[in-house]
mmCIF file with all atom_site columns, C-alpha atoms in Angstrom:
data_model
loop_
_atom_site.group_PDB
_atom_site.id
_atom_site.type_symbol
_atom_site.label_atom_id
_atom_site.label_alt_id
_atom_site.label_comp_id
_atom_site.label_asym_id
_atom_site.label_entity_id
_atom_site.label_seq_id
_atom_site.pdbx_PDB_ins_code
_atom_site.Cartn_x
_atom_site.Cartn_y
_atom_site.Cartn_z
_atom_site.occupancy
_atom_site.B_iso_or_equiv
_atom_site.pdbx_formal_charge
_atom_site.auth_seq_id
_atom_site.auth_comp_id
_atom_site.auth_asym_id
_atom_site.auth_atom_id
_atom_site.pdbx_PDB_model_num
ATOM 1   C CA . UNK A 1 1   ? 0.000   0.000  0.000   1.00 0.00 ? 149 UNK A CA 1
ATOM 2   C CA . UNK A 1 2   ? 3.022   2.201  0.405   1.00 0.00 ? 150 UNK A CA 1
ATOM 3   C CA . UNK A 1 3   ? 3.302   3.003  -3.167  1.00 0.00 ? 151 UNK A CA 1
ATOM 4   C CA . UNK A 1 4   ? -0.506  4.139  -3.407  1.00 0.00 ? 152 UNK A CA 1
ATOM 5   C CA . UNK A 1 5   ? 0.350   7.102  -0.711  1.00 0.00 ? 153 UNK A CA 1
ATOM 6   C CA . UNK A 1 6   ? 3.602   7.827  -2.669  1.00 0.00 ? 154 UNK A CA 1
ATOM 7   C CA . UNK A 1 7   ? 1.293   8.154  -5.984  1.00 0.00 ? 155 UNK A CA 1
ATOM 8   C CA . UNK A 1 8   ? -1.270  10.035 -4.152  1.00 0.00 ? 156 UNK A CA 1
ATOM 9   C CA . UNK A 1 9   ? 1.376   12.486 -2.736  1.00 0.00 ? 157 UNK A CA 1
ATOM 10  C CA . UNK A 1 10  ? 2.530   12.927 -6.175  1.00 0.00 ? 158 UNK A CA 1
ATOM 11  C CA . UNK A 1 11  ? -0.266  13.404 -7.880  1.00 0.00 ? 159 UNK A CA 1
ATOM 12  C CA . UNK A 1 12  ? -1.118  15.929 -5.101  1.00 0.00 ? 160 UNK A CA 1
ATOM 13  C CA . UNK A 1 13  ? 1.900   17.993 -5.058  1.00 0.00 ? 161 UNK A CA 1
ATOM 14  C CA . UNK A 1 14  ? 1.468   17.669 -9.609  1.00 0.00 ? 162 UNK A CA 1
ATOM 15  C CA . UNK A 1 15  ? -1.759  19.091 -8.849  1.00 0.00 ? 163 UNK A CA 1
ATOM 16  C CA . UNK A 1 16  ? -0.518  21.933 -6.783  1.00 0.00 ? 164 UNK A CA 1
ATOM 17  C CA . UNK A 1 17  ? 2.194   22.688 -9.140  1.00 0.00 ? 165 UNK A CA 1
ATOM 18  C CA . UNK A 1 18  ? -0.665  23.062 -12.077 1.00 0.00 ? 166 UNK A CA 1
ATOM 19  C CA . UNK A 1 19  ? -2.881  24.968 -10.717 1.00 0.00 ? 167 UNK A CA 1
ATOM 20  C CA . UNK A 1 20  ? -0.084  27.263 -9.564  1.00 0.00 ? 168 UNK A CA 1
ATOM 21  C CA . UNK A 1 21  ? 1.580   27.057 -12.898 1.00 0.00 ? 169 UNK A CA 1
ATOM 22  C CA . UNK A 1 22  ? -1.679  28.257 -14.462 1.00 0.00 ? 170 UNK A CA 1
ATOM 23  C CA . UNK A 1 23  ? -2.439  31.165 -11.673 1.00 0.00 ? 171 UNK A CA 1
ATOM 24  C CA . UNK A 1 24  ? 1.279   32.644 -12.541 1.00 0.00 ? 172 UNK A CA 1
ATOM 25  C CA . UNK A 1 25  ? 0.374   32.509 -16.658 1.00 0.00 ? 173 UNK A CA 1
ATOM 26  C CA . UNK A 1 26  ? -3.053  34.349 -15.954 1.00 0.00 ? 174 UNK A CA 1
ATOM 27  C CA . UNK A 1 27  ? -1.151  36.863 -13.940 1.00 0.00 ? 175 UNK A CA 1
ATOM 28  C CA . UNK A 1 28  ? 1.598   37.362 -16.644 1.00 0.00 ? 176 UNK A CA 1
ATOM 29  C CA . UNK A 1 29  ? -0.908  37.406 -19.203 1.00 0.00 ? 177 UNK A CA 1
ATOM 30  C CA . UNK A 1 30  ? -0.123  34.173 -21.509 1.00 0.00 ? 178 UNK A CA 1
ATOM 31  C CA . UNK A 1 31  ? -2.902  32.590 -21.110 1.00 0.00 ? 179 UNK A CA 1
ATOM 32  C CA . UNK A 1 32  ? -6.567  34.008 -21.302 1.00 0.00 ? 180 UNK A CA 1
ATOM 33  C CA . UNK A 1 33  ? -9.286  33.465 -17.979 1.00 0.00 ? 181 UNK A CA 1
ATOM 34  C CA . UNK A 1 34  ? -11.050 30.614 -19.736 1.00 0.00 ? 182 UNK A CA 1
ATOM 35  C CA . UNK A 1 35  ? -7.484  28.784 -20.100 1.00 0.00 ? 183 UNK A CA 1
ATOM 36  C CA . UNK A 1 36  ? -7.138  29.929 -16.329 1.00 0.00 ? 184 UNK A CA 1
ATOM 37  C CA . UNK A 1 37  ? -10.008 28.436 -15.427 1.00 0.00 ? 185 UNK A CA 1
ATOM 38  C CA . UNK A 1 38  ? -10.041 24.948 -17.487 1.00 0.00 ? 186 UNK A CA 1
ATOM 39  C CA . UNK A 1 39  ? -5.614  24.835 -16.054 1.00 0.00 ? 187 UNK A CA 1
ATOM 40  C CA . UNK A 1 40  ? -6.959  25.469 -12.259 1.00 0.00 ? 188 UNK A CA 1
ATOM 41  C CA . UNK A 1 41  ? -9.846  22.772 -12.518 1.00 0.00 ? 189 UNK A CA 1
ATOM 42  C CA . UNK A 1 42  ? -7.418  20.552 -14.113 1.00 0.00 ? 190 UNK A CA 1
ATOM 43  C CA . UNK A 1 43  ? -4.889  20.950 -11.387 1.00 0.00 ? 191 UNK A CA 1
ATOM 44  C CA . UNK A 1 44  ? -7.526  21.291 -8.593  1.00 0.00 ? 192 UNK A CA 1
ATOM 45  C CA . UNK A 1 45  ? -9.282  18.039 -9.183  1.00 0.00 ? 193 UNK A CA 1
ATOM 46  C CA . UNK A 1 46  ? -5.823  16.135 -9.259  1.00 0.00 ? 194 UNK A CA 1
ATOM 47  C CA . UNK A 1 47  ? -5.074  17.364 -5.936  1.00 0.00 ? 195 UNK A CA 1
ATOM 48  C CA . UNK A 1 48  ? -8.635  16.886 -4.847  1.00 0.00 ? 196 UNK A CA 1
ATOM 49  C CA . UNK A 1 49  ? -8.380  13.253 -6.151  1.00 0.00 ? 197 UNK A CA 1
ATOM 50  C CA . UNK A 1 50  ? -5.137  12.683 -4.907  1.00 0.00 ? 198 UNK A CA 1
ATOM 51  C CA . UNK A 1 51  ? -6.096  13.565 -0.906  1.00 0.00 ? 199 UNK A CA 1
ATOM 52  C CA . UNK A 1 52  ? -9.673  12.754 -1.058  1.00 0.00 ? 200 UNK A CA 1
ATOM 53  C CA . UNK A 1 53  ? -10.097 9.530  -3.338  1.00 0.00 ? 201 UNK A CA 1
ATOM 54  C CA . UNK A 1 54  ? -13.680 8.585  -2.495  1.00 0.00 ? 202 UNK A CA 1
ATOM 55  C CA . UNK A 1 55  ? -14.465 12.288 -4.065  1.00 0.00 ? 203 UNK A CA 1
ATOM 56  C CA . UNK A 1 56  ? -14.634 10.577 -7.807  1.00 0.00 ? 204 UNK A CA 1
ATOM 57  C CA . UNK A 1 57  ? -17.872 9.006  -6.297  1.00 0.00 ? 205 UNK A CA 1
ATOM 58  C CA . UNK A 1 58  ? -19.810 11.550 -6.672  1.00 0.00 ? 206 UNK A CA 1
ATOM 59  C CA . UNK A 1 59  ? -18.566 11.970 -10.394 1.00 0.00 ? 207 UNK A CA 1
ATOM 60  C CA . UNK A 1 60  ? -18.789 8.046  -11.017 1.00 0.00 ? 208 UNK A CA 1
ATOM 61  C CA . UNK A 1 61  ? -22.294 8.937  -9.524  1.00 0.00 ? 209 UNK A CA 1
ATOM 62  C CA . UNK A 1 62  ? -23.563 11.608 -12.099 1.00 0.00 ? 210 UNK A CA 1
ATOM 63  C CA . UNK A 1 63  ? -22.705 9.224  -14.951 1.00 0.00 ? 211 UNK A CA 1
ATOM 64  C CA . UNK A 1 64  ? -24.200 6.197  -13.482 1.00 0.00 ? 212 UNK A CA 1
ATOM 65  C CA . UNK A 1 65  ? -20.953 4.143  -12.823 1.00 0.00 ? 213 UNK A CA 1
ATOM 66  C CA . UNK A 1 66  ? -21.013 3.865  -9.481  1.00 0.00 ? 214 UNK A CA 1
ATOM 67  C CA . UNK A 1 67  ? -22.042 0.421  -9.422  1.00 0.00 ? 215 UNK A CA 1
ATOM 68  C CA . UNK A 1 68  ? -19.965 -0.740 -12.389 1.00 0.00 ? 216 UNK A CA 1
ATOM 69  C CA . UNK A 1 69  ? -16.681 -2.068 -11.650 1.00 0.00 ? 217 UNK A CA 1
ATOM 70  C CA . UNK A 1 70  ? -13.962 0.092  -12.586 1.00 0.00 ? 218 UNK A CA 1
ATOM 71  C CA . UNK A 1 71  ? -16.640 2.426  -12.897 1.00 0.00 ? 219 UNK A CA 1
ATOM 72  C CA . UNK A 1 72  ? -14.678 5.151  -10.620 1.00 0.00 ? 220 UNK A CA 1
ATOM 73  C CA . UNK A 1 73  ? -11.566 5.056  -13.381 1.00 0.00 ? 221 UNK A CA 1
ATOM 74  C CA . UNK A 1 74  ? -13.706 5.019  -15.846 1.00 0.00 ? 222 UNK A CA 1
ATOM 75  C CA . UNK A 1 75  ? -15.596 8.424  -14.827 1.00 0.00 ? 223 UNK A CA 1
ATOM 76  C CA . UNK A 1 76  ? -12.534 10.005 -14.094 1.00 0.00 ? 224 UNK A CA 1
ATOM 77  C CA . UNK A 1 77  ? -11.158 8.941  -16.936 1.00 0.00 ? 225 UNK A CA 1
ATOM 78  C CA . UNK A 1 78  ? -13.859 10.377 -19.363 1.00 0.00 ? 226 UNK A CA 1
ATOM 79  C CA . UNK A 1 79  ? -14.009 13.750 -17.163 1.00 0.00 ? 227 UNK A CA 1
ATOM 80  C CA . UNK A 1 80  ? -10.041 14.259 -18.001 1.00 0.00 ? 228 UNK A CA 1
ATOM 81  C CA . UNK A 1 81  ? -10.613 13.414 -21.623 1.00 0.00 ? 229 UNK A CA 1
ATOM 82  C CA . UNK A 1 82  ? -13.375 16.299 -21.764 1.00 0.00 ? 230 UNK A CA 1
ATOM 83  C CA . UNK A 1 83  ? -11.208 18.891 -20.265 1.00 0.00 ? 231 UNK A CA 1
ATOM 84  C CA . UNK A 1 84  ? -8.028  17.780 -22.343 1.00 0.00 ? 232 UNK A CA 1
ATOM 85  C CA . UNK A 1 85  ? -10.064 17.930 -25.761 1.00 0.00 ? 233 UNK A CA 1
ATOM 86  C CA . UNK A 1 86  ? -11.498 21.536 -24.567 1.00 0.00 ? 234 UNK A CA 1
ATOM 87  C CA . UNK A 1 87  ? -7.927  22.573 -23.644 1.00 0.00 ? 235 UNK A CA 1
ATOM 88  C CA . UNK A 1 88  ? -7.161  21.498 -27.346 1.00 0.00 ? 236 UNK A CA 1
ATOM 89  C CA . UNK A 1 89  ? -9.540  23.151 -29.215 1.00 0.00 ? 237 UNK A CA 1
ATOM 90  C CA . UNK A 1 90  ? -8.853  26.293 -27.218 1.00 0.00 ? 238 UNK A CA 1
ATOM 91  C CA . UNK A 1 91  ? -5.313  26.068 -28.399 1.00 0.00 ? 239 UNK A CA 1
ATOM 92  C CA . UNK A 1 92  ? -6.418  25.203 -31.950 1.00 0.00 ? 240 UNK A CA 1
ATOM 93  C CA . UNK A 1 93  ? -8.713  28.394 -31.772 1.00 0.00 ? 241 UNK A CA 1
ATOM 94  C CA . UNK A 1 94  ? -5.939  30.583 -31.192 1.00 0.00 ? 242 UNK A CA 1
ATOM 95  C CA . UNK A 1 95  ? -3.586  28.931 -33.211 1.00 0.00 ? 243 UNK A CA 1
ATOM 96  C CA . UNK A 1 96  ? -6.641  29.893 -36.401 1.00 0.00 ? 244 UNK A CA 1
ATOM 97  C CA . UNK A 1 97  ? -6.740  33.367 -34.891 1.00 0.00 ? 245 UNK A CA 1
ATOM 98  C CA . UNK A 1 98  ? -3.031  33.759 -35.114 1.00 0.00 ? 246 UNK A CA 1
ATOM 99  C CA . UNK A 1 99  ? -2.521  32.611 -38.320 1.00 0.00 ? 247 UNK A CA 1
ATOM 100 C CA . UNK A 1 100 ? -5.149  34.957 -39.829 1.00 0.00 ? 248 UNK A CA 1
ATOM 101 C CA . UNK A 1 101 ? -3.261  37.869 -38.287 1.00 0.00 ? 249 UNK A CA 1
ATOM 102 C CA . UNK A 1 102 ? 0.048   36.678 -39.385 1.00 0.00 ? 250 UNK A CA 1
ATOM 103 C CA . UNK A 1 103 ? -1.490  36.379 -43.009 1.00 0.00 ? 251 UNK A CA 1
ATOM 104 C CA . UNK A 1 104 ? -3.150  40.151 -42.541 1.00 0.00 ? 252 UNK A CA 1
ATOM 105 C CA . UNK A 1 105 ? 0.064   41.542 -41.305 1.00 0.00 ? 253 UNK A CA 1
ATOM 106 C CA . UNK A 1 106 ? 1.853   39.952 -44.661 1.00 0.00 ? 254 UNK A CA 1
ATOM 107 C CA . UNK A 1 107 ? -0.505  41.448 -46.893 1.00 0.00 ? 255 UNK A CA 1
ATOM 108 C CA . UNK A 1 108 ? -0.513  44.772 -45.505 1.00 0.00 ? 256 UNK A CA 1
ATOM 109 C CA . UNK A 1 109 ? 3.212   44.922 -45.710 1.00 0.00 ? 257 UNK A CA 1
ATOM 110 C CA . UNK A 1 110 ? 3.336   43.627 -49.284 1.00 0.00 ? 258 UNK A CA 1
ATOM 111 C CA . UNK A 1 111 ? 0.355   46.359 -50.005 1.00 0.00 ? 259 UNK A CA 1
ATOM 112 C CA . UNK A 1 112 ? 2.299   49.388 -48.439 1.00 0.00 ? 260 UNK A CA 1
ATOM 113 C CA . UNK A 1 113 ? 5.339   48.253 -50.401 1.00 0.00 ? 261 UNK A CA 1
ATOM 114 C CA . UNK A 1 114 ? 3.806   48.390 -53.517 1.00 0.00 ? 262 UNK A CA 1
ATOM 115 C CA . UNK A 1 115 ? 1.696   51.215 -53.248 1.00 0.00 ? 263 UNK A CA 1
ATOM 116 C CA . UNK A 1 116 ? 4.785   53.317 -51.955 1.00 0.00 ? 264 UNK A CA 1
ATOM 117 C CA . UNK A 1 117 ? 6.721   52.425 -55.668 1.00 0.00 ? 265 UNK A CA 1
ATOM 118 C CA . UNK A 1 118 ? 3.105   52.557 -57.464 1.00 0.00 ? 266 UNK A CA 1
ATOM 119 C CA . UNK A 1 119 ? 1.825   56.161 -56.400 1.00 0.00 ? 267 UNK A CA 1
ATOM 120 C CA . UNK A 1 120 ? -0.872  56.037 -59.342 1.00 0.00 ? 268 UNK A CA 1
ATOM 121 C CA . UNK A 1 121 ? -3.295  52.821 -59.242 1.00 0.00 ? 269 UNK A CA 1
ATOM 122 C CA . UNK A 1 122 ? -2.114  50.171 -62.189 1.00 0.00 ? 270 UNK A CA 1
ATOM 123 C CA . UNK A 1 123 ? -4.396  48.315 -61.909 1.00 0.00 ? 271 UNK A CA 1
ATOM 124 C CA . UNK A 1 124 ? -6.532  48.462 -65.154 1.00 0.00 ? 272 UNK A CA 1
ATOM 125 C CA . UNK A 1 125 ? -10.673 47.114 -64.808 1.00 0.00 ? 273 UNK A CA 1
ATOM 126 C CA . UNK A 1 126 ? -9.673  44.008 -66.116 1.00 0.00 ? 274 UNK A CA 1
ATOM 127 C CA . UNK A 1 127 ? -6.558  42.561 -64.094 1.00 0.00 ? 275 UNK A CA 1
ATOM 128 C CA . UNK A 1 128 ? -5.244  39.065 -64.743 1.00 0.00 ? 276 UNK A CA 1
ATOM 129 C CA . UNK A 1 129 ? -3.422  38.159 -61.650 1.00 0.00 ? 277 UNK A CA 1
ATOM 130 C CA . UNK A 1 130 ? -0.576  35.853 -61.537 1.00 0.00 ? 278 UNK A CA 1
ATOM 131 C CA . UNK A 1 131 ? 1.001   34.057 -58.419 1.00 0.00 ? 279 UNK A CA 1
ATOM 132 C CA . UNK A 1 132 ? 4.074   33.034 -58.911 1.00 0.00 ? 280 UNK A CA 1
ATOM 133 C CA . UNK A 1 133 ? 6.882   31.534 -57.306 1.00 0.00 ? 281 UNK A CA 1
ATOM 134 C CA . UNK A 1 134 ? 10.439  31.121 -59.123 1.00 0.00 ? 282 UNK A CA 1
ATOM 135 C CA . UNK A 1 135 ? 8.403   31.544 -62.583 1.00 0.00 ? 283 UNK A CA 1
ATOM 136 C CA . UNK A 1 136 ? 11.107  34.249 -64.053 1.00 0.00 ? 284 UNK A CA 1
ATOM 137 C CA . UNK A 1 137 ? 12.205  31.447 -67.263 1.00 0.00 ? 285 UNK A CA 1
ATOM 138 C CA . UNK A 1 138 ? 8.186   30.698 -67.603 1.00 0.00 ? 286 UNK A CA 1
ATOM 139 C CA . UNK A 1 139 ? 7.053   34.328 -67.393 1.00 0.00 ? 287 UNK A CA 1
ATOM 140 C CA . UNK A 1 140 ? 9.389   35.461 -69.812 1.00 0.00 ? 288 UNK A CA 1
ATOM 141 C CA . UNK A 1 141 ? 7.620   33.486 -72.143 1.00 0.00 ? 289 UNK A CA 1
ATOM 142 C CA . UNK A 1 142 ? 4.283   34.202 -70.827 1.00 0.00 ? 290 UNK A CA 1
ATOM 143 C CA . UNK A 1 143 ? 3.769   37.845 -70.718 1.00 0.00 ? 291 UNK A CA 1
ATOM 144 C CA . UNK A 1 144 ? 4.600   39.377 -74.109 1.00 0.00 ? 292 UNK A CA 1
ATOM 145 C CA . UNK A 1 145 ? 2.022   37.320 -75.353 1.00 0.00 ? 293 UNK A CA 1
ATOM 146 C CA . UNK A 1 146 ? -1.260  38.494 -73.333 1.00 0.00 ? 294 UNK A CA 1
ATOM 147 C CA . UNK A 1 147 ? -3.157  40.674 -74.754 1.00 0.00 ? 295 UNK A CA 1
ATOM 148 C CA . UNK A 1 148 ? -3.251  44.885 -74.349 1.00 0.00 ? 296 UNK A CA 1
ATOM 149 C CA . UNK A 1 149 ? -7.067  44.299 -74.460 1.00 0.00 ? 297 UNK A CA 1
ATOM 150 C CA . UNK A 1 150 ? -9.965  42.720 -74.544 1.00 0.00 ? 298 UNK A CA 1
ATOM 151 C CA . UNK A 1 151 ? -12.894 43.506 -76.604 1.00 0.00 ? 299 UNK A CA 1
ATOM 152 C CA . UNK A 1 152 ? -12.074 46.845 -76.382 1.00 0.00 ? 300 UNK A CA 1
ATOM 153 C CA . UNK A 1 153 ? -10.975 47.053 -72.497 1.00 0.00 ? 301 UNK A CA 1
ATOM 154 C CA . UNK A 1 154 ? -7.815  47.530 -71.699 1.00 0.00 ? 302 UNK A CA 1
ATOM 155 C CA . UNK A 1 155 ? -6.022  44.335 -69.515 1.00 0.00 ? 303 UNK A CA 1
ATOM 156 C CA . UNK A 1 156 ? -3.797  44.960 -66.874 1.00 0.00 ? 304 UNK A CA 1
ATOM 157 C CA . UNK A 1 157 ? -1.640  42.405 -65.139 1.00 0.00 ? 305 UNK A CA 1
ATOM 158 C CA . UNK A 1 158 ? -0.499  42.195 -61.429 1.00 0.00 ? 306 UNK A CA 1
ATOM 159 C CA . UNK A 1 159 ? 1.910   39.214 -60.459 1.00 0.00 ? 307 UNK A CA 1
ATOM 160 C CA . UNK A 1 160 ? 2.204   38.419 -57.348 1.00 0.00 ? 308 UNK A CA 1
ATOM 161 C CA . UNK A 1 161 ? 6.109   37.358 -56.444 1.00 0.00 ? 309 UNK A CA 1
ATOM 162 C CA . UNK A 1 162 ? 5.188   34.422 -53.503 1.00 0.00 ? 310 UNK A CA 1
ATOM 163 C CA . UNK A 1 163 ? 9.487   34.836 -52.488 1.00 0.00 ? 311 UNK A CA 1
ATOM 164 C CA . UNK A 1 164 ? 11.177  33.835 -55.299 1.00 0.00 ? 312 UNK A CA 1
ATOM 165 C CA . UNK A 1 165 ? 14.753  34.248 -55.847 1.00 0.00 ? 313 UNK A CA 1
ATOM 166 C CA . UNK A 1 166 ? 15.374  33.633 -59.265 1.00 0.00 ? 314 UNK A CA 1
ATOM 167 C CA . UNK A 1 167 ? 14.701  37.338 -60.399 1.00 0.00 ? 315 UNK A CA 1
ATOM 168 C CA . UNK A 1 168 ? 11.037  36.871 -61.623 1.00 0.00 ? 316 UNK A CA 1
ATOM 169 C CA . UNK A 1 169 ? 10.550  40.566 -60.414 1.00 0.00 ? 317 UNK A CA 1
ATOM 170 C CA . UNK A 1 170 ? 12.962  41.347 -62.373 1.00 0.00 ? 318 UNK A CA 1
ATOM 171 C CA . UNK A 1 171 ? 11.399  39.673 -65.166 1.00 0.00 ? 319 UNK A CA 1
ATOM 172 C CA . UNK A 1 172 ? 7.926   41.307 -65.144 1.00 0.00 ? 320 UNK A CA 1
ATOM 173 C CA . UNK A 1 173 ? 9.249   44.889 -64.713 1.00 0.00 ? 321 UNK A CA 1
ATOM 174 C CA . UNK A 1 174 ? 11.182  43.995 -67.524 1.00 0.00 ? 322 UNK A CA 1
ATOM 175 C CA . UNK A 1 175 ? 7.886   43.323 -69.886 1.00 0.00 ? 323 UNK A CA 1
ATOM 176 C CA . UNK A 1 176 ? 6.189   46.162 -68.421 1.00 0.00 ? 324 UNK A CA 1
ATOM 177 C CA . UNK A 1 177 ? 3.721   45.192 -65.984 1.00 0.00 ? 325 UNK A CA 1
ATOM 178 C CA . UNK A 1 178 ? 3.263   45.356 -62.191 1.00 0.00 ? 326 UNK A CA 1
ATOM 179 C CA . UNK A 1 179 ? 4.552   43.412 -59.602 1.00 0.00 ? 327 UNK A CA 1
ATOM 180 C CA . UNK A 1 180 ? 4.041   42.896 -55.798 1.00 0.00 ? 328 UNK A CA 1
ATOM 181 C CA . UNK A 1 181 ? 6.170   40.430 -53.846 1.00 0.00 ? 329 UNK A CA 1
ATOM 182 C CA . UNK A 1 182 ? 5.402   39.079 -50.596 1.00 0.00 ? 330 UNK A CA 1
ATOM 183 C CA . UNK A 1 183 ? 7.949   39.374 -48.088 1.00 0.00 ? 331 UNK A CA 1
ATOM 184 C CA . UNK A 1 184 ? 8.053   35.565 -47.418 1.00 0.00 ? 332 UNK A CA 1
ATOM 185 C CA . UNK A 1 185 ? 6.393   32.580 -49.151 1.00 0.00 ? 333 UNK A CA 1
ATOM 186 C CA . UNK A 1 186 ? 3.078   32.552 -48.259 1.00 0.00 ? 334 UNK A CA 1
ATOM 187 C CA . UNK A 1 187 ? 1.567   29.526 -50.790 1.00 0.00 ? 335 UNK A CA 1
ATOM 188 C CA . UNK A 1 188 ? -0.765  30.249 -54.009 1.00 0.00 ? 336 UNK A CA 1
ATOM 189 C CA . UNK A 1 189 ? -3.704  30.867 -51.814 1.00 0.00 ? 337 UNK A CA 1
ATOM 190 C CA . UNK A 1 190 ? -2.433  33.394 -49.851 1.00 0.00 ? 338 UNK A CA 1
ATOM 191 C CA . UNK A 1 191 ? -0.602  35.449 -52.956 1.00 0.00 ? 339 UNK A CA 1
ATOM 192 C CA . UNK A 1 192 ? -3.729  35.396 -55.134 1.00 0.00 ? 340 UNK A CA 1
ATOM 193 C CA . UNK A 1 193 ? -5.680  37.221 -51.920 1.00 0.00 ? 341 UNK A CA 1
ATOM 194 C CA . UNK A 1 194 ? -3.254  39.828 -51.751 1.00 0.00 ? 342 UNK A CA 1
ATOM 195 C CA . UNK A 1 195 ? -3.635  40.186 -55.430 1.00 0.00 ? 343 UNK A CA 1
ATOM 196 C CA . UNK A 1 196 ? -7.453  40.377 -54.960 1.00 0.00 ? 344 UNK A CA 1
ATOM 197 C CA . UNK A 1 197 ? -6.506  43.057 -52.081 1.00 0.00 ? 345 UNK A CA 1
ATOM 198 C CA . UNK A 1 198 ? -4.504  45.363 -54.260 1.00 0.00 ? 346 UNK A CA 1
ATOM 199 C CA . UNK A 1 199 ? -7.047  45.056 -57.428 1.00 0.00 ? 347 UNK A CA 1
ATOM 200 C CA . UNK A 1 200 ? -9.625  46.344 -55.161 1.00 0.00 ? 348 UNK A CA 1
ATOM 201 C CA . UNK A 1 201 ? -8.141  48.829 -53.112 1.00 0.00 ? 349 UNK A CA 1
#
């Protein structure tokens, strides 16, 4: 039995150690009160567990697995796997939020650059916009043979440099037409919005 009490002590003092852990990110900012509060329940109900076993009774109890055997590991079990999978799509939430600032803060930078070298609007009412990435050889080809206009409209063309380095800005200054590069590569997705951006600013 002497290795129960050294598990329960443990768990006890892990418990402790949480919920103080969590208390000293809330305080410092890092983590937000719902975090707080899912970190300290966490933490609490280990050390709860840990001194007062017979407690998970009264959980076993609300699911109806009192009576079952193993019916106490099982509720406790299922009551950690909820707050773990909360605690998980919390992080996953602000991982999404994070990313779409990230990708904002890109596109703004990119937009400022190019407007700052572009005082007067390029962009023509019809705009064919072209991500590329490391397309210099291909774009050479491409460009001198689109159009000046279409039925009568004239066709402007934005490419949007996803951080090459094989001179494909270079290449499209070189045939006349616009180009914005992103200050790191940001994927085909993400260039062709911040050609959408500029087209419509």
């Amino acid at each position: 039995m002497q290795y129960l009490v050294v598990i329960r002590v443990v768990s006890g003092l892990l418990g402790i150690t949480f919920a103080l852990w969590a208390f000293v990110q809330f305080r410092k900012r890092f983590i937000k009160r719902y975090e707080f509060f899912l970190l300290a329940i966490l933490g609490t109900g280990l050390f709860t567990v840990a001194i007062y076993p017979d407690s998970i009774n009264i959980i076993a109890g609300m699911m109806a697995m009192d009576n079952r055997q193993y019916g106490r590991i099982i509720a406790l079990l299922i009551l950690s796997n909820m707050l773990l999978w909360l605690l998980v799509i919390s992080q996953r939430s602000k991982d999404s939020i994070k990313s779409i600032q990230f990708d904002l803060l890109v596109r703004r930078i990119a937009m400022e650059r190019f407007f700052e070298k572009n005082a007067v609007k390029t962009v023509k009412e019809i705009t064919v916009i072209i991500p590329a990435l490391n397309e210099a050889e291909n774009l050479d080809h491409l460009l001198p043979r689109i159009p000046e206009s279409i039925m009568g409209r004239p066709l402007g063309v934005l490419v949007i440099d996803d951080g090459s380095v094989d001179g494909t800005p270079d290449i499209v200054k070189k045939h006349g037409y616009s180009v914005v590069s992103n200050p790191i590569n940001r994927g085909g997705g993400a260039a062709l919005r911040l050609g959408y951006d500029i087209a419509m600013a």
